[in-house]
XYZ file of N, CA and C in Angstrom:
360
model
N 0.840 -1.174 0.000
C 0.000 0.000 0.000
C 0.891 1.245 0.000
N 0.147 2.420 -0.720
C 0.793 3.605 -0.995
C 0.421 4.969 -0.160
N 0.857 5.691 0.107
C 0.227 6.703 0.448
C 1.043 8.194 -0.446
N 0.461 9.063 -0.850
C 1.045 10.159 -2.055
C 0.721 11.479 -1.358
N 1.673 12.059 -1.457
C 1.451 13.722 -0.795
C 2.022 14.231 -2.244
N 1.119 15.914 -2.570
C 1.702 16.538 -3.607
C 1.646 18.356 -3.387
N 2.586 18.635 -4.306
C 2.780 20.062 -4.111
C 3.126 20.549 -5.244
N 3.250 21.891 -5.488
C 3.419 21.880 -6.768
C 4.694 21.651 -7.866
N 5.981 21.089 -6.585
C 7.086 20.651 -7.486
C 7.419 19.522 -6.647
N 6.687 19.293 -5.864
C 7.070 17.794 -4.628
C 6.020 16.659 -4.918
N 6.395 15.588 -5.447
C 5.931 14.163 -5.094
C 6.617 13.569 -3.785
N 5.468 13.373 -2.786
C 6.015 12.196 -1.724
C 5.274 11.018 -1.970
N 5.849 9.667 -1.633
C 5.011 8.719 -1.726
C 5.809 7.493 -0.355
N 4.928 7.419 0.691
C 5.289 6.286 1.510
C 4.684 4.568 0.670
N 5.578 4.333 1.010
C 5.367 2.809 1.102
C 5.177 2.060 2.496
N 4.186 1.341 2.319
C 3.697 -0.049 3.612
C 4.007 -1.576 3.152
N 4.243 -1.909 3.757
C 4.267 -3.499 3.057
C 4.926 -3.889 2.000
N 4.302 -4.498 1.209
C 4.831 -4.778 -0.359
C 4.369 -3.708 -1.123
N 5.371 -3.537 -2.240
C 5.122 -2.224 -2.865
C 4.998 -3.103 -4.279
N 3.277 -2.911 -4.945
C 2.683 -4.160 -5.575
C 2.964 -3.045 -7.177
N 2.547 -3.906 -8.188
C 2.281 -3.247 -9.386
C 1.603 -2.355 -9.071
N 0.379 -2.375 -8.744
C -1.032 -1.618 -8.551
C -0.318 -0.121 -8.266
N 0.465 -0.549 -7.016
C 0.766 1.086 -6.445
C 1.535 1.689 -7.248
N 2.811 1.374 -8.031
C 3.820 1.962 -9.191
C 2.954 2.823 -9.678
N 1.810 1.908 -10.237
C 0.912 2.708 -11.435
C 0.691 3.584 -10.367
N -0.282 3.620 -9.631
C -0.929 4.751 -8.898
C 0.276 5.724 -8.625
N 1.495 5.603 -8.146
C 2.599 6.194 -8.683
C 2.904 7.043 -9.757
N 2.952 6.453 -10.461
C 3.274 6.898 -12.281
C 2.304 7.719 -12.467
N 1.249 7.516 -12.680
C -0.089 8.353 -12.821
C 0.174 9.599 -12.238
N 0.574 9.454 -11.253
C 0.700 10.975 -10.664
C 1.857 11.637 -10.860
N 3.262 11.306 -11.004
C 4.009 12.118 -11.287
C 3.943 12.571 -12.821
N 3.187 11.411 -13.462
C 2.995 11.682 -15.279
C 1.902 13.005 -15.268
N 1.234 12.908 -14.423
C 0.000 14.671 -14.264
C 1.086 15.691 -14.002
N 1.989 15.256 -12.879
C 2.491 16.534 -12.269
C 3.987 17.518 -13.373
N 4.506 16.461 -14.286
C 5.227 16.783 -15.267
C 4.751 17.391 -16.015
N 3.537 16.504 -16.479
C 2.463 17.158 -17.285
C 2.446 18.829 -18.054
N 1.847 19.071 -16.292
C 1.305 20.530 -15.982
C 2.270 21.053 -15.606
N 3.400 20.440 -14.840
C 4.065 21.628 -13.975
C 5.506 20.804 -14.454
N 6.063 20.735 -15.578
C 7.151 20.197 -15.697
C 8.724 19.504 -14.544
N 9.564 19.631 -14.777
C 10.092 19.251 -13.703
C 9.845 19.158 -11.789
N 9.877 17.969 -11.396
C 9.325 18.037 -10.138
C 10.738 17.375 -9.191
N 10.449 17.436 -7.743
C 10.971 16.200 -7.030
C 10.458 15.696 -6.667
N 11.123 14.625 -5.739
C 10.681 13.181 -5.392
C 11.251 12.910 -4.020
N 10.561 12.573 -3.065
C 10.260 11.771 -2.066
C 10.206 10.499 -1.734
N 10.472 9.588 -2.071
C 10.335 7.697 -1.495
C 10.797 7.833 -0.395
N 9.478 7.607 0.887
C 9.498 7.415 2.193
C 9.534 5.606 1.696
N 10.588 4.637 1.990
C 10.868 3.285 1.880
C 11.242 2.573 3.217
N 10.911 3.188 4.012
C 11.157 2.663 5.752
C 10.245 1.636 6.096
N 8.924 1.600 5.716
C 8.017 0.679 6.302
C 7.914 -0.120 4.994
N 8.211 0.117 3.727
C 8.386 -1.370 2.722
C 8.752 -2.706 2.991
N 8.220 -3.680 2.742
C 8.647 -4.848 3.299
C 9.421 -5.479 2.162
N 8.855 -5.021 1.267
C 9.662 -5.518 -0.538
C 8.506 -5.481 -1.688
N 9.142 -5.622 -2.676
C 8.362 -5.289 -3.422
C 8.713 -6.369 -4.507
N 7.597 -6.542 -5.595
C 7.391 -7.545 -6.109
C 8.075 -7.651 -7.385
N 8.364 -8.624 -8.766
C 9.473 -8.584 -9.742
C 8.766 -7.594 -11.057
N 7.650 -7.812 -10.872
C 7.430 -6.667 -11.884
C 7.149 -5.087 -11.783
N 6.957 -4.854 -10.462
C 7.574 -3.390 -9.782
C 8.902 -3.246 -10.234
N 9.932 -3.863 -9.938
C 11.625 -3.546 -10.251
C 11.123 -3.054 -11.934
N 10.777 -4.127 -12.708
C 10.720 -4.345 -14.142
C 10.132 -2.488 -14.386
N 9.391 -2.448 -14.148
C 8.539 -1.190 -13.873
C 9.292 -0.146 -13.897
N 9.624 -0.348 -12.574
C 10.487 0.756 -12.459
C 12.013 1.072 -13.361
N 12.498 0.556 -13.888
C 13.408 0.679 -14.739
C 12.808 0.833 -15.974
N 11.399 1.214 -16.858
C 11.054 1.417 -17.807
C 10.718 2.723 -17.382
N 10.082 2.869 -16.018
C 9.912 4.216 -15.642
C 11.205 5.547 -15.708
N 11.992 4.852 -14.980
C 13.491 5.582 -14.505
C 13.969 6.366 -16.222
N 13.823 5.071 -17.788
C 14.189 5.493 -18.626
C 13.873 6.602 -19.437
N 12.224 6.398 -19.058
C 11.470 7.461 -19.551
C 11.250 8.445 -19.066
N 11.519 8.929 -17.787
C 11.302 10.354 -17.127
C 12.905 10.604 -16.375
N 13.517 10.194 -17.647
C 15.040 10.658 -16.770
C 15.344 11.804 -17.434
N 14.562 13.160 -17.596
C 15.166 14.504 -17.399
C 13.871 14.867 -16.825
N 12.747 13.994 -15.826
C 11.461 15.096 -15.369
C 11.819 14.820 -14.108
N 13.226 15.241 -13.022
C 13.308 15.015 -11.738
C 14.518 16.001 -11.540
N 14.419 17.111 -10.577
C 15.442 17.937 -10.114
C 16.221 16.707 -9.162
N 15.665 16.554 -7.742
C 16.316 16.143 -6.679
C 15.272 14.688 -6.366
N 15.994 13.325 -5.998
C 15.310 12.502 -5.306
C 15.998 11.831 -4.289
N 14.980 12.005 -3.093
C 15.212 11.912 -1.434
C 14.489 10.440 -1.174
N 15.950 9.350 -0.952
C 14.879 8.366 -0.509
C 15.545 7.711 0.760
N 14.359 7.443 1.544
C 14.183 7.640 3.239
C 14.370 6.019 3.173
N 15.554 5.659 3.916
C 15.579 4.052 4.205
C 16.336 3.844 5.482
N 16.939 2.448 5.572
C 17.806 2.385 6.682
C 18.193 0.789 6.170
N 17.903 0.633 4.614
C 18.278 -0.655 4.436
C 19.548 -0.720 3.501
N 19.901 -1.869 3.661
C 21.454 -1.235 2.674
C 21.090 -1.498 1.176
N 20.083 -2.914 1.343
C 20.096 -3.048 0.173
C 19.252 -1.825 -0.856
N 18.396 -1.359 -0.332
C 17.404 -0.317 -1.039
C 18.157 0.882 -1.023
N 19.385 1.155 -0.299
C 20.707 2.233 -0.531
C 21.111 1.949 -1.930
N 21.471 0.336 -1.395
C 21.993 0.228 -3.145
C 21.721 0.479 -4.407
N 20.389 0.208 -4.350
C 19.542 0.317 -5.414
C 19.244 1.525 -5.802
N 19.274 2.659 -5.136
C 19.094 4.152 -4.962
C 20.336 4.489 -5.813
N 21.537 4.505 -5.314
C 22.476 4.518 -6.257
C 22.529 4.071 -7.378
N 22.288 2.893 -8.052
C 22.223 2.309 -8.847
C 21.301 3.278 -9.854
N 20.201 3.119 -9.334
C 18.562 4.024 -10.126
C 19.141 5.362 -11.109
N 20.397 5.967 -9.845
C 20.962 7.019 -10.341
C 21.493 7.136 -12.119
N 21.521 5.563 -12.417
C 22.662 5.691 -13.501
C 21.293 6.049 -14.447
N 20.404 5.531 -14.674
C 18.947 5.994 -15.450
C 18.506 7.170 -15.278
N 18.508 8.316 -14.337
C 18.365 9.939 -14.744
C 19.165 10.718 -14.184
N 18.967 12.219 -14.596
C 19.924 13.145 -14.271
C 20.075 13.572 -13.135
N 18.492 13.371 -12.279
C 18.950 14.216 -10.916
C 19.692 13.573 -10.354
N 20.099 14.371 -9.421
C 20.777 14.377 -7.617
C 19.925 13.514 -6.988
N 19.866 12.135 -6.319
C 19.647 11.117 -5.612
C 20.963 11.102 -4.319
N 20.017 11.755 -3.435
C 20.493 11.164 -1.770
C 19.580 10.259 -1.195
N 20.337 9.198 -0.308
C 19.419 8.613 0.675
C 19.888 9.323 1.922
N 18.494 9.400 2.889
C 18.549 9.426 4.150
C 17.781 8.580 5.119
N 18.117 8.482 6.173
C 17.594 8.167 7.183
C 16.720 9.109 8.192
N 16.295 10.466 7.628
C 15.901 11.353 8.617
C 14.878 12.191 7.588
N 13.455 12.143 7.786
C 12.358 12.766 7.013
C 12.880 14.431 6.876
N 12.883 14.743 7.740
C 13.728 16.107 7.810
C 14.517 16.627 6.889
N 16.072 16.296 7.236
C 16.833 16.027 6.207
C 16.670 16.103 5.054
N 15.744 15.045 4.821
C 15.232 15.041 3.208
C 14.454 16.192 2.665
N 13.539 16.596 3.273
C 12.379 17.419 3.373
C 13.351 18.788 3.351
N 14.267 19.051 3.491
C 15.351 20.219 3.884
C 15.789 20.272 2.143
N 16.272 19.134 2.179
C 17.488 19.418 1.030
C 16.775 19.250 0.092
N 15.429 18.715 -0.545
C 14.196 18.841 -1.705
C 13.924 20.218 -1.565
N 13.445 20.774 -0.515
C 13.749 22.621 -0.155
C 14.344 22.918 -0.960
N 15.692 22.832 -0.614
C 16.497 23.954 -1.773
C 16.042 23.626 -3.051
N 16.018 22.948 -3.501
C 16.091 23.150 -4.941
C 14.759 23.549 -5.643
N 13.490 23.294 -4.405
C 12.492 24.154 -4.496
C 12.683 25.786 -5.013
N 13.540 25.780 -3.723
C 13.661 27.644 -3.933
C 14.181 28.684 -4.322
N 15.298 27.111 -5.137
C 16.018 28.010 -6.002
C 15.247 28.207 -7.614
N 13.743 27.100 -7.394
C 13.526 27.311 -9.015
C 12.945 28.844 -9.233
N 12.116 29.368 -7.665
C 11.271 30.556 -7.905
C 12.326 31.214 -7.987
């Protein structure tokens, strides 16, 4: 299960549990509106309460990563696992933004800031 917060250059999206096809899409859908209308955005993956996610999510997501790799300033993703560190890095090599992980909502929520405020 998903949960999505939006703003007008911020996608957040927590994850619960397994992070299923269903939710990607419900995912996708929304950052594909928010490009849409309001071109470049950031990104949020709260991934702390994920339990894992399933083989055609990954699949997914790497068709995703290819196709919206110039619609992302900054992406902040919230873990404490190594392996989903890894993968964060990795993700990096498919678009242009700046990808940090943290461990601290804050933090993240800080440094997606700047680059908020430097667009106005």
């Amino acid at each position: 299960m998903i949960t999505t917060e939006h703003s007008a250059s911020l996608v957040a999206v927590t994850v619960f549990g397994e992070f299923t096809l269903a939710d990607y899409k419900e995912f996708e859908e929304l950052v594909n509106f928010k490009v849409q209308f309001q071109g470049q955005v950031d990104l949020l993956m709260d991934l702390r309460e994920m339990a894992g996610f399933t083989l055609d999510v990954a699949w997914e997501e790497i068709k995703f990563s290819r196709q919206h790799a110039h619609d992302f300033r900054r992406i902040a993703v919230l873990t404490e696992d190594q392996w989903v560190t890894w993968s964060a890095w990795v993700s990096q090599l498919f678009v242009d933004a700046e990808v940090q992980v943290f461990d601290d909502e804050a933090e993240a929520r800080d440094w997606l800031a700047e680059t908020a405020e430097a667009a106005r």
